[in-house]
Coordinates of N, CA and C in Angstrom, one line a residue:
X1 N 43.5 30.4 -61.9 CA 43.5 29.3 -61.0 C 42.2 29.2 -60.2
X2 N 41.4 28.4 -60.0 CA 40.3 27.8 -59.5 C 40.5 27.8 -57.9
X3 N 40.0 28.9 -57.3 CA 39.7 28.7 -55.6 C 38.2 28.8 -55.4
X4 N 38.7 27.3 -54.6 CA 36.8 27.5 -53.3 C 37.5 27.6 -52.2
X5 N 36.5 28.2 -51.1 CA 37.0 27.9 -49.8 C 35.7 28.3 -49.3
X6 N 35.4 27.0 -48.9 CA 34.1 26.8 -47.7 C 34.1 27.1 -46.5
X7 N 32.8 27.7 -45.9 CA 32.6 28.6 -44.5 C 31.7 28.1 -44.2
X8 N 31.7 28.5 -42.5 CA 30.2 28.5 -42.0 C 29.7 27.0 -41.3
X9 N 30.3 25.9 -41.5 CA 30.3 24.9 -40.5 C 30.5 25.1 -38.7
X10 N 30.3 24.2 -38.0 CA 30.3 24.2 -37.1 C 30.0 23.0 -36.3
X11 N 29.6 23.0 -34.5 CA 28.7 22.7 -33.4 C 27.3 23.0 -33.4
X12 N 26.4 22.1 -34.1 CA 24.9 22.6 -33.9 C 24.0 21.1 -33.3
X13 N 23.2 21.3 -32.5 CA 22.4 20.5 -31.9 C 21.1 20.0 -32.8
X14 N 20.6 18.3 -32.5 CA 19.8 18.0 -33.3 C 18.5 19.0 -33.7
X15 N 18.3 19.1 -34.8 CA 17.2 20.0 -35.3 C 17.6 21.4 -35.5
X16 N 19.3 21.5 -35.3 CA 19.3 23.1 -35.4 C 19.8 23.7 -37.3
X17 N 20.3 24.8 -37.3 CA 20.6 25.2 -38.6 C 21.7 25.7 -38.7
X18 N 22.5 25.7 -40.3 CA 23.7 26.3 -40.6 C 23.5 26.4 -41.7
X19 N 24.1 27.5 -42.1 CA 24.4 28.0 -43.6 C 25.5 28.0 -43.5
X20 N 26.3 27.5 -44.4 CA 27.1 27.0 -45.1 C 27.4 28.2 -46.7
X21 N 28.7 28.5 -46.8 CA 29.3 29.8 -47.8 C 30.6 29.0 -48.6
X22 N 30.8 29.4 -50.0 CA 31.4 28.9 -50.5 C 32.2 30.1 -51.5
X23 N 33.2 30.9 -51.4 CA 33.4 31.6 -52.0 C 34.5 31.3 -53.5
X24 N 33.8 31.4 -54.2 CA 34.8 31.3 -55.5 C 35.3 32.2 -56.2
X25 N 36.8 31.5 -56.8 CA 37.5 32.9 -57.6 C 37.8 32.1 -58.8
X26 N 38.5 32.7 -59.5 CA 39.7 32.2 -60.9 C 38.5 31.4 -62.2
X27 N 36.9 31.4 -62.0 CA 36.8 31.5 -62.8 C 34.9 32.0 -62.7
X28 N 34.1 31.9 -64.0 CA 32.9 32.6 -63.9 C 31.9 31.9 -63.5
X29 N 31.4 32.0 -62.4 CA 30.6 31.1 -61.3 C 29.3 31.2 -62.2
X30 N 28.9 31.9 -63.1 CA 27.4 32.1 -63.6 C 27.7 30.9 -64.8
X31 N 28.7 30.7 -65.4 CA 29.0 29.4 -66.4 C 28.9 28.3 -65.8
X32 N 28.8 27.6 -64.6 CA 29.0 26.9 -64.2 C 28.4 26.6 -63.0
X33 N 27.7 24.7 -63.5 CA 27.1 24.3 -62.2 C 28.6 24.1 -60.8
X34 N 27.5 24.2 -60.2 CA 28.3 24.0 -58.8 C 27.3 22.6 -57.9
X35 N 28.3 22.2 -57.0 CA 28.0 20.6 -56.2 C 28.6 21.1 -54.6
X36 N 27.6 21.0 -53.7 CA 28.3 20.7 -52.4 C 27.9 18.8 -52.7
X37 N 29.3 18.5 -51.9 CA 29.6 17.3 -51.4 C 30.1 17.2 -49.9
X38 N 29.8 16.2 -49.4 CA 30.1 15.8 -48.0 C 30.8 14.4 -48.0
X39 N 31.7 14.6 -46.6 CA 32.3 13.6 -46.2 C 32.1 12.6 -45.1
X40 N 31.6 11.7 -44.6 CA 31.3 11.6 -43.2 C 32.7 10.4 -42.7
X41 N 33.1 11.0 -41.4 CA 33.8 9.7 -41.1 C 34.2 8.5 -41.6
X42 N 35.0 7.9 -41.9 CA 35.3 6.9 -42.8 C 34.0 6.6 -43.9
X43 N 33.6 7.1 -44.4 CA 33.0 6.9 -45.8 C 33.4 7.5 -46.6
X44 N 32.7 7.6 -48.0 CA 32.9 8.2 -49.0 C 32.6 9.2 -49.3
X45 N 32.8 10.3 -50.6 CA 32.1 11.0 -50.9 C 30.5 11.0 -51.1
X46 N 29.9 11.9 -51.0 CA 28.2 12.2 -51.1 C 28.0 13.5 -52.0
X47 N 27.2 13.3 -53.0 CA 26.8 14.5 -53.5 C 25.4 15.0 -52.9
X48 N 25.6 16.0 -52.1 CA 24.5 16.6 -51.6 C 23.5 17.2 -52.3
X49 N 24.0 18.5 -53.4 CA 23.1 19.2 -54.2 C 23.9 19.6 -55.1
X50 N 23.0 19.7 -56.2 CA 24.0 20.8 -57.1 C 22.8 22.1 -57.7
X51 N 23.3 23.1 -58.2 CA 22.8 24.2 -58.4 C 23.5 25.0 -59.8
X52 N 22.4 24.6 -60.4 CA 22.4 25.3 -62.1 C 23.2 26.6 -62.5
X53 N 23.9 26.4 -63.2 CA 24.2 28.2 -63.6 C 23.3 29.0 -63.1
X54 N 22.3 29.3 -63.7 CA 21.8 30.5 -63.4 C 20.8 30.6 -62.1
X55 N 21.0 29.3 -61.4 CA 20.5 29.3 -60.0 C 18.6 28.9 -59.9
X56 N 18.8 28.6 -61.1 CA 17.5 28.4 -61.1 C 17.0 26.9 -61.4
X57 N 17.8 26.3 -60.9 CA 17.5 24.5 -61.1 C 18.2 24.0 -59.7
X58 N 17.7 23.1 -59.2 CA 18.7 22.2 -58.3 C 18.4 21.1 -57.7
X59 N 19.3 20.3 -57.9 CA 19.3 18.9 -57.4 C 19.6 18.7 -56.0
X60 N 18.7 17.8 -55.1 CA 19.0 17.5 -53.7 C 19.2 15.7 -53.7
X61 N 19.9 15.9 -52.7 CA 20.0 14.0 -52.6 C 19.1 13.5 -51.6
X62 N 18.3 12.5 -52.1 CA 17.3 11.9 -50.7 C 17.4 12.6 -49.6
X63 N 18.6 11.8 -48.8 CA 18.9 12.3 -47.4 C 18.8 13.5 -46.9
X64 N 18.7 14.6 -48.2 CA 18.6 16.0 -47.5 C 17.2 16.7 -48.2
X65 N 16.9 16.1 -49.4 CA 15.4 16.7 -49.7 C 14.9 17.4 -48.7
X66 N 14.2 18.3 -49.0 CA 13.4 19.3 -47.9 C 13.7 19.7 -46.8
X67 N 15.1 19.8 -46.5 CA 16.0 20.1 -45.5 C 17.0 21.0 -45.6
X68 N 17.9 20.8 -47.0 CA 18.6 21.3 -47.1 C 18.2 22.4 -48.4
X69 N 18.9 23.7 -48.6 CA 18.7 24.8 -49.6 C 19.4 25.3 -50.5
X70 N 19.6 25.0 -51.6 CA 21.4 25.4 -52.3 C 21.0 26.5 -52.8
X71 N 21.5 27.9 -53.1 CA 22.0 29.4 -53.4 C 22.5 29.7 -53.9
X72 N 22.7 30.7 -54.6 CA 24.2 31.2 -55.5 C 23.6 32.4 -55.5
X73 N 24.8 33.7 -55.6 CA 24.7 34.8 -55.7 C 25.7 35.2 -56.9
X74 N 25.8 34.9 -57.8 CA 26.6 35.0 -59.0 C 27.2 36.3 -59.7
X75 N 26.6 37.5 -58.7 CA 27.1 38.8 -59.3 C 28.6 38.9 -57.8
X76 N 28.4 38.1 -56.5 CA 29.6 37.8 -55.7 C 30.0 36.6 -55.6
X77 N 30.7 35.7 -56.7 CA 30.7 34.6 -56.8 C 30.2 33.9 -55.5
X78 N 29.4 33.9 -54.8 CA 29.2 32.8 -53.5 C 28.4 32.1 -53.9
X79 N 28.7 30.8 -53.6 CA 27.4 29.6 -53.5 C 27.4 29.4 -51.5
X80 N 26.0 28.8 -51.5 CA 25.3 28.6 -50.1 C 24.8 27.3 -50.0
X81 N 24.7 27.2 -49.2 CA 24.0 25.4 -48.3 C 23.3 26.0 -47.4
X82 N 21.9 25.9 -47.4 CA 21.0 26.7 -46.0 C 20.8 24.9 -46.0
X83 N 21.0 24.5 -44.3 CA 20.7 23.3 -43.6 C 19.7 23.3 -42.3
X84 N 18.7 23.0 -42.6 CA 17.9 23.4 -41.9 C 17.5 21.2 -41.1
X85 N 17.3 21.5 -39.8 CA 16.6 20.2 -39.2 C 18.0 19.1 -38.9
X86 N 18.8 19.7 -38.8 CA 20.0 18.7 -39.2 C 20.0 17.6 -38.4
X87 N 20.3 16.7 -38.3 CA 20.0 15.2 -37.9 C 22.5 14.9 -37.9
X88 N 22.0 13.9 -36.7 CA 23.7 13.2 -36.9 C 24.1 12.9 -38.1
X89 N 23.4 12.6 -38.7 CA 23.8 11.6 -39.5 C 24.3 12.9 -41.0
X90 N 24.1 14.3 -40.5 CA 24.6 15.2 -41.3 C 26.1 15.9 -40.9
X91 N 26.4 14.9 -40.0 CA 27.6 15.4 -39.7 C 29.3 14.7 -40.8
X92 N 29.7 15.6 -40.9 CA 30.8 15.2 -42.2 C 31.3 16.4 -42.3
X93 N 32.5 16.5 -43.6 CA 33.1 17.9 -43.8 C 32.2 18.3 -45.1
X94 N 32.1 19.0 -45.3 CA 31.4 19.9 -46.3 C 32.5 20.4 -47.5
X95 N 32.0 20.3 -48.8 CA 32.7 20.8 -49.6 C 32.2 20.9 -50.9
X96 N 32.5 22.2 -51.1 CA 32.0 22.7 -52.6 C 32.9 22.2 -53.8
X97 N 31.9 22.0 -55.2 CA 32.6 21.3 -56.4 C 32.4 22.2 -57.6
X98 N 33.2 22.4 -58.2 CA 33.0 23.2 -59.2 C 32.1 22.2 -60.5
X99 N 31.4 21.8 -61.0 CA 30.6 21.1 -61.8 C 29.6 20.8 -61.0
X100 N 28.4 20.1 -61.8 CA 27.5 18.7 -61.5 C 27.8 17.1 -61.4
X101 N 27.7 17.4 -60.0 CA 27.7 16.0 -59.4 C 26.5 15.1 -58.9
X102 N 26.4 14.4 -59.8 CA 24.9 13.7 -58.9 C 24.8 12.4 -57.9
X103 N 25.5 11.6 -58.8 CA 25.7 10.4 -57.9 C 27.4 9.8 -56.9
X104 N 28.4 10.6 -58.3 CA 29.3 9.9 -58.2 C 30.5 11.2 -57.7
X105 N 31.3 11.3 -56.9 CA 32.3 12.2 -56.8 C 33.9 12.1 -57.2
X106 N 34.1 12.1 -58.2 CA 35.3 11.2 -58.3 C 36.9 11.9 -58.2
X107 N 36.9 13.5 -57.6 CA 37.5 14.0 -57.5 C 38.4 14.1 -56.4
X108 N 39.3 15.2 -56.1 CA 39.5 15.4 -55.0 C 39.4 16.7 -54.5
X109 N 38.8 17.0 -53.5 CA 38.0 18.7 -53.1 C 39.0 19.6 -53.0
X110 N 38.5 20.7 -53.9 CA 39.8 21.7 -54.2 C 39.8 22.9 -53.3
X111 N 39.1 22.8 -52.5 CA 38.6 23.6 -50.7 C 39.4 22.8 -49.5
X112 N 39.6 23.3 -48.5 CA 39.6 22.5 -47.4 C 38.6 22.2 -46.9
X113 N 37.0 22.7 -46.9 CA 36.2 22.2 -46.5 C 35.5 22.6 -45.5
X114 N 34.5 22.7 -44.9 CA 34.3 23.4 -43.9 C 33.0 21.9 -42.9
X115 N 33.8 21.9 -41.2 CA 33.3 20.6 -40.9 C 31.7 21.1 -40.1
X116 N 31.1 19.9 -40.6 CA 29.4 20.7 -39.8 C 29.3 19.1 -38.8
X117 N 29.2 19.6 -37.3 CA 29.1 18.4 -36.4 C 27.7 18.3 -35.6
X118 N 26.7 17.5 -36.0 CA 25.2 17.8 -35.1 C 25.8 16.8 -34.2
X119 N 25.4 17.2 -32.9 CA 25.7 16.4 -31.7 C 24.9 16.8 -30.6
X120 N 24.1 16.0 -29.8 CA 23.6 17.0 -28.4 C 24.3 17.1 -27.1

């Protein structure tokens, strides 16, 4: 059976940082792309990033280009979101996806999620 469960959200002030943890089980995190997605307040899903098998490729979305950092440690299944500069407009619940997601999210997140709130 397929577990994520997202960590490491919080209370951070404009311009500050979070890393963000994603621990997976039930299957082989090195076979498989992985997707943080976000939620913000009445909107939709957002595909944030996604990050290649072998960690060595990754996709950012506009809004977070050069801000945000995606990770994976594949010998402890964890994937990561280093969020660097965060701005309001990055506040939402966070959630890891087992595939690549680039534009469209059409699932439902198999995490509870972990909530990141910028506010001053």
């Amino acid at each position: 059976e397929v577990q994520l469960v997202e960590s490491g959200g919080g209370l951070v002030q404009p311009g500050g940082s979070l890393r963000l943890s994603c621990a997976a089980s039930g299957f082989t995190l090195s076979k498989d792309a992985m997707t943080w997605v976000r939620q913000a307040p009445g909107k939709g899903f957002e595909c944030v990033s996604v990050s290649m098998p072998d960690g060595r490729g990754a996709y950012y979305s506009p809004s977070v280009k050069g801000r945000f950092t995606i990770s994976r440690d594949n010998t402890e299944n964890m994937l990561y979101l280093h969020m660097n500069n965060l701005n309001t407009e990055d506040t939402a619940m966070y959630y890891c996806a087992k595939g690549a997601y680039y534009t469209n999210y059409p699932d439902t997140p198999q995490g509870q999620g972990t909530q990141v709130t910028v506010s001053s």
